[in-house]
């Protein structure tokens, strides 16, 4: 089946630094990728929709200058958390859609970000 | 507004059957997904329903009634490893974005 690889799985950083998270579709081309964050015991919250070759579409309340998304190719999207603060600590998950008539979403394994 | 409701927590016994319900009110409907999520991990895809009826896949089955805005996930022959959160998600107006329920935490007891 389709595989989405997400790295790193866990990162601990100091407040004020930037962190980049990569999301790759390994065996299919993903024209659209999604970035979610999930706080403990809460539902997934969509942050932005990333389309290859164009600017990402951010959900209301998500700062585009803080969460930089780059979808440079059909298999790679990156999320950069700039000037991270402790309140940015969360579980970040990417997903990619296979497209086509039997379209499915597949998820990366997630990245646990802890900002000290 | 758009809303998806599912029970917060359920408990069942190993070897038994459990049904997790999901009701939704969305502007538009283009399919309903069920995902399984173990603690600290990303969700994994279980099922997709776009037409009314029951979809069976091994020990897991998913049912959809579009007229009632209702779905359920049926888990048979429960195993301890089935202890997880089960997320219901609906694709509404957009072809790509999903509206997520808060998830049902399923606890399996021996």
JSON list of C-alpha atoms in Angstrom, two decimals, chain A residues 26-113:
[
{"chain": "A", "resi": 26, "resn": "UNK", "atom": "CA", "xyz": [7.34, 7.05, -1.08]},
{"chain": "A", "resi": 27, "resn": "UNK", "atom": "CA", "xyz": [5.49, 5.14, -3.79]},
{"chain": "A", "resi": 28, "resn": "UNK", "atom": "CA", "xyz": [2.98, 7.57, -5.22]},
{"chain": "A", "resi": 29, "resn": "UNK", "atom": "CA", "xyz": [2.79, 11.16, -6.37]},
{"chain": "A", "resi": 30, "resn": "UNK", "atom": "CA", "xyz": [0.86, 13.37, -4.02]},
{"chain": "A", "resi": 31, "resn": "UNK", "atom": "CA", "xyz": [-0.39, 16.54, -5.58]},
{"chain": "A", "resi": 32, "resn": "UNK", "atom": "CA", "xyz": [-1.93, 17.49, -2.27]},
{"chain": "A", "resi": 33, "resn": "UNK", "atom": "CA", "xyz": [-0.56, 17.04, 1.21]},
{"chain": "A", "resi": 34, "resn": "UNK", "atom": "CA", "xyz": [-2.06, 18.11, 4.50]},
{"chain": "A", "resi": 35, "resn": "UNK", "atom": "CA", "xyz": [-0.54, 19.18, 7.77]},
{"chain": "A", "resi": 36, "resn": "UNK", "atom": "CA", "xyz": [-2.31, 18.56, 11.06]},
{"chain": "A", "resi": 37, "resn": "UNK", "atom": "CA", "xyz": [-1.51, 19.12, 14.67]},
{"chain": "A", "resi": 38, "resn": "UNK", "atom": "CA", "xyz": [-2.94, 17.21, 17.54]},
{"chain": "A", "resi": 39, "resn": "UNK", "atom": "CA", "xyz": [-2.92, 18.15, 21.19]},
{"chain": "A", "resi": 40, "resn": "UNK", "atom": "CA", "xyz": [-3.25, 15.38, 23.78]},
{"chain": "A", "resi": 41, "resn": "UNK", "atom": "CA", "xyz": [-6.70, 13.80, 23.90]},
{"chain": "A", "resi": 42, "resn": "UNK", "atom": "CA", "xyz": [-7.97, 16.11, 21.18]},
{"chain": "A", "resi": 43, "resn": "UNK", "atom": "CA", "xyz": [-8.94, 15.63, 17.57]},
{"chain": "A", "resi": 44, "resn": "UNK", "atom": "CA", "xyz": [-6.71, 16.26, 14.61]},
{"chain": "A", "resi": 45, "resn": "UNK", "atom": "CA", "xyz": [-6.73, 19.89, 13.60]},
{"chain": "A", "resi": 46, "resn": "UNK", "atom": "CA", "xyz": [-6.00, 20.77, 10.01]},
{"chain": "A", "resi": 47, "resn": "UNK", "atom": "CA", "xyz": [-3.39, 23.48, 9.78]},
{"chain": "A", "resi": 48, "resn": "UNK", "atom": "CA", "xyz": [-2.90, 23.83, 6.05]},
{"chain": "A", "resi": 49, "resn": "UNK", "atom": "CA", "xyz": [-3.31, 22.24, 2.67]},
{"chain": "A", "resi": 50, "resn": "UNK", "atom": "CA", "xyz": [-0.18, 22.02, 0.59]},
{"chain": "A", "resi": 51, "resn": "UNK", "atom": "CA", "xyz": [-0.36, 21.85, -3.19]},
{"chain": "A", "resi": 52, "resn": "UNK", "atom": "CA", "xyz": [2.70, 21.12, -5.30]},
{"chain": "A", "resi": 53, "resn": "UNK", "atom": "CA", "xyz": [4.03, 24.19, -7.00]},
{"chain": "A", "resi": 54, "resn": "UNK", "atom": "CA", "xyz": [1.72, 26.68, -5.34]},
{"chain": "A", "resi": 55, "resn": "UNK", "atom": "CA", "xyz": [1.28, 28.44, -2.04]},
{"chain": "A", "resi": 56, "resn": "UNK", "atom": "CA", "xyz": [-0.23, 26.52, 0.82]},
{"chain": "A", "resi": 57, "resn": "UNK", "atom": "CA", "xyz": [-3.75, 27.26, 1.98]},
{"chain": "A", "resi": 58, "resn": "UNK", "atom": "CA", "xyz": [-3.85, 27.90, 5.70]},
{"chain": "A", "resi": 59, "resn": "UNK", "atom": "CA", "xyz": [-6.79, 27.35, 8.00]},
{"chain": "A", "resi": 60, "resn": "UNK", "atom": "CA", "xyz": [-8.18, 30.24, 9.97]},
{"chain": "A", "resi": 61, "resn": "UNK", "atom": "CA", "xyz": [-6.10, 31.04, 12.99]},
{"chain": "A", "resi": 62, "resn": "UNK", "atom": "CA", "xyz": [-2.91, 29.40, 11.70]},
{"chain": "A", "resi": 63, "resn": "UNK", "atom": "CA", "xyz": [-0.06, 31.87, 11.22]},
{"chain": "A", "resi": 64, "resn": "UNK", "atom": "CA", "xyz": [1.45, 31.38, 7.78]},
{"chain": "A", "resi": 65, "resn": "UNK", "atom": "CA", "xyz": [4.64, 33.22, 8.74]},
{"chain": "A", "resi": 66, "resn": "UNK", "atom": "CA", "xyz": [5.16, 30.95, 11.69]},
{"chain": "A", "resi": 67, "resn": "UNK", "atom": "CA", "xyz": [4.34, 27.65, 10.01]},
{"chain": "A", "resi": 68, "resn": "UNK", "atom": "CA", "xyz": [6.11, 27.75, 6.66]},
{"chain": "A", "resi": 69, "resn": "UNK", "atom": "CA", "xyz": [5.05, 25.09, 4.19]},
{"chain": "A", "resi": 70, "resn": "UNK", "atom": "CA", "xyz": [6.96, 24.22, 1.05]},
{"chain": "A", "resi": 71, "resn": "UNK", "atom": "CA", "xyz": [5.66, 21.63, -1.41]},
{"chain": "A", "resi": 72, "resn": "UNK", "atom": "CA", "xyz": [8.58, 21.60, -3.79]},
{"chain": "A", "resi": 73, "resn": "UNK", "atom": "CA", "xyz": [7.85, 18.34, -5.59]},
{"chain": "A", "resi": 74, "resn": "UNK", "atom": "CA", "xyz": [5.11, 15.76, -6.05]},
{"chain": "A", "resi": 75, "resn": "UNK", "atom": "CA", "xyz": [6.63, 13.64, -3.30]},
{"chain": "A", "resi": 76, "resn": "UNK", "atom": "CA", "xyz": [7.88, 16.12, -0.72]},
{"chain": "A", "resi": 77, "resn": "UNK", "atom": "CA", "xyz": [6.30, 18.72, 1.53]},
{"chain": "A", "resi": 78, "resn": "UNK", "atom": "CA", "xyz": [8.02, 20.41, 4.46]},
{"chain": "A", "resi": 79, "resn": "UNK", "atom": "CA", "xyz": [6.66, 22.24, 7.47]},
{"chain": "A", "resi": 80, "resn": "UNK", "atom": "CA", "xyz": [8.99, 24.65, 9.23]},
{"chain": "A", "resi": 81, "resn": "UNK", "atom": "CA", "xyz": [8.02, 25.90, 12.66]},
{"chain": "A", "resi": 82, "resn": "UNK", "atom": "CA", "xyz": [9.84, 29.22, 12.92]},
{"chain": "A", "resi": 83, "resn": "UNK", "atom": "CA", "xyz": [10.90, 30.77, 16.20]},
{"chain": "A", "resi": 84, "resn": "UNK", "atom": "CA", "xyz": [9.30, 27.95, 18.13]},
{"chain": "A", "resi": 85, "resn": "UNK", "atom": "CA", "xyz": [7.77, 28.60, 21.53]},
{"chain": "A", "resi": 86, "resn": "UNK", "atom": "CA", "xyz": [6.62, 26.15, 24.23]},
{"chain": "A", "resi": 87, "resn": "UNK", "atom": "CA", "xyz": [3.00, 26.56, 23.13]},
{"chain": "A", "resi": 88, "resn": "UNK", "atom": "CA", "xyz": [4.01, 25.13, 19.73]},
{"chain": "A", "resi": 89, "resn": "UNK", "atom": "CA", "xyz": [4.77, 21.83, 21.43]},
{"chain": "A", "resi": 90, "resn": "UNK", "atom": "CA", "xyz": [2.43, 19.34, 19.83]},
{"chain": "A", "resi": 91, "resn": "UNK", "atom": "CA", "xyz": [2.14, 16.25, 17.68]},
{"chain": "A", "resi": 92, "resn": "UNK", "atom": "CA", "xyz": [2.36, 17.22, 14.00]},
{"chain": "A", "resi": 93, "resn": "UNK", "atom": "CA", "xyz": [1.08, 14.82, 11.35]},
{"chain": "A", "resi": 94, "resn": "UNK", "atom": "CA", "xyz": [1.22, 15.03, 7.60]},
{"chain": "A", "resi": 95, "resn": "UNK", "atom": "CA", "xyz": [-0.92, 13.18, 5.15]},
{"chain": "A", "resi": 96, "resn": "UNK", "atom": "CA", "xyz": [-1.04, 12.79, 1.40]},
{"chain": "A", "resi": 97, "resn": "UNK", "atom": "CA", "xyz": [-3.81, 11.90, -0.97]},
{"chain": "A", "resi": 98, "resn": "UNK", "atom": "CA", "xyz": [-3.40, 9.34, -3.72]},
{"chain": "A", "resi": 99, "resn": "UNK", "atom": "CA", "xyz": [-5.90, 11.03, -5.99]},
{"chain": "A", "resi": 100, "resn": "UNK", "atom": "CA", "xyz": [-7.99, 9.12, -8.48]},
{"chain": "A", "resi": 101, "resn": "UNK", "atom": "CA", "xyz": [-11.48, 7.58, -8.16]},
{"chain": "A", "resi": 102, "resn": "UNK", "atom": "CA", "xyz": [-10.60, 5.52, -5.11]},
{"chain": "A", "resi": 103, "resn": "UNK", "atom": "CA", "xyz": [-8.77, 8.31, -3.40]},
{"chain": "A", "resi": 104, "resn": "UNK", "atom": "CA", "xyz": [-7.44, 7.64, 0.06]},
{"chain": "A", "resi": 105, "resn": "UNK", "atom": "CA", "xyz": [-5.53, 9.62, 2.62]},
{"chain": "A", "resi": 106, "resn": "UNK", "atom": "CA", "xyz": [-2.39, 8.12, 4.07]},
{"chain": "A", "resi": 107, "resn": "UNK", "atom": "CA", "xyz": [-0.68, 9.51, 7.10]},
{"chain": "A", "resi": 108, "resn": "UNK", "atom": "CA", "xyz": [2.90, 9.99, 8.05]},
{"chain": "A", "resi": 109, "resn": "UNK", "atom": "CA", "xyz": [4.00, 8.59, 11.38]},
{"chain": "A", "resi": 110, "resn": "UNK", "atom": "CA", "xyz": [3.89, 11.98, 13.06]},
{"chain": "A", "resi": 111, "resn": "UNK", "atom": "CA", "xyz": [6.43, 14.26, 14.74]},
{"chain": "A", "resi": 112, "resn": "UNK", "atom": "CA", "xyz": [6.34, 15.00, 18.44]},
{"chain": "A", "resi": 113, "resn": "UNK", "atom": "CA", "xyz": [7.72, 18.50, 18.92]}
]
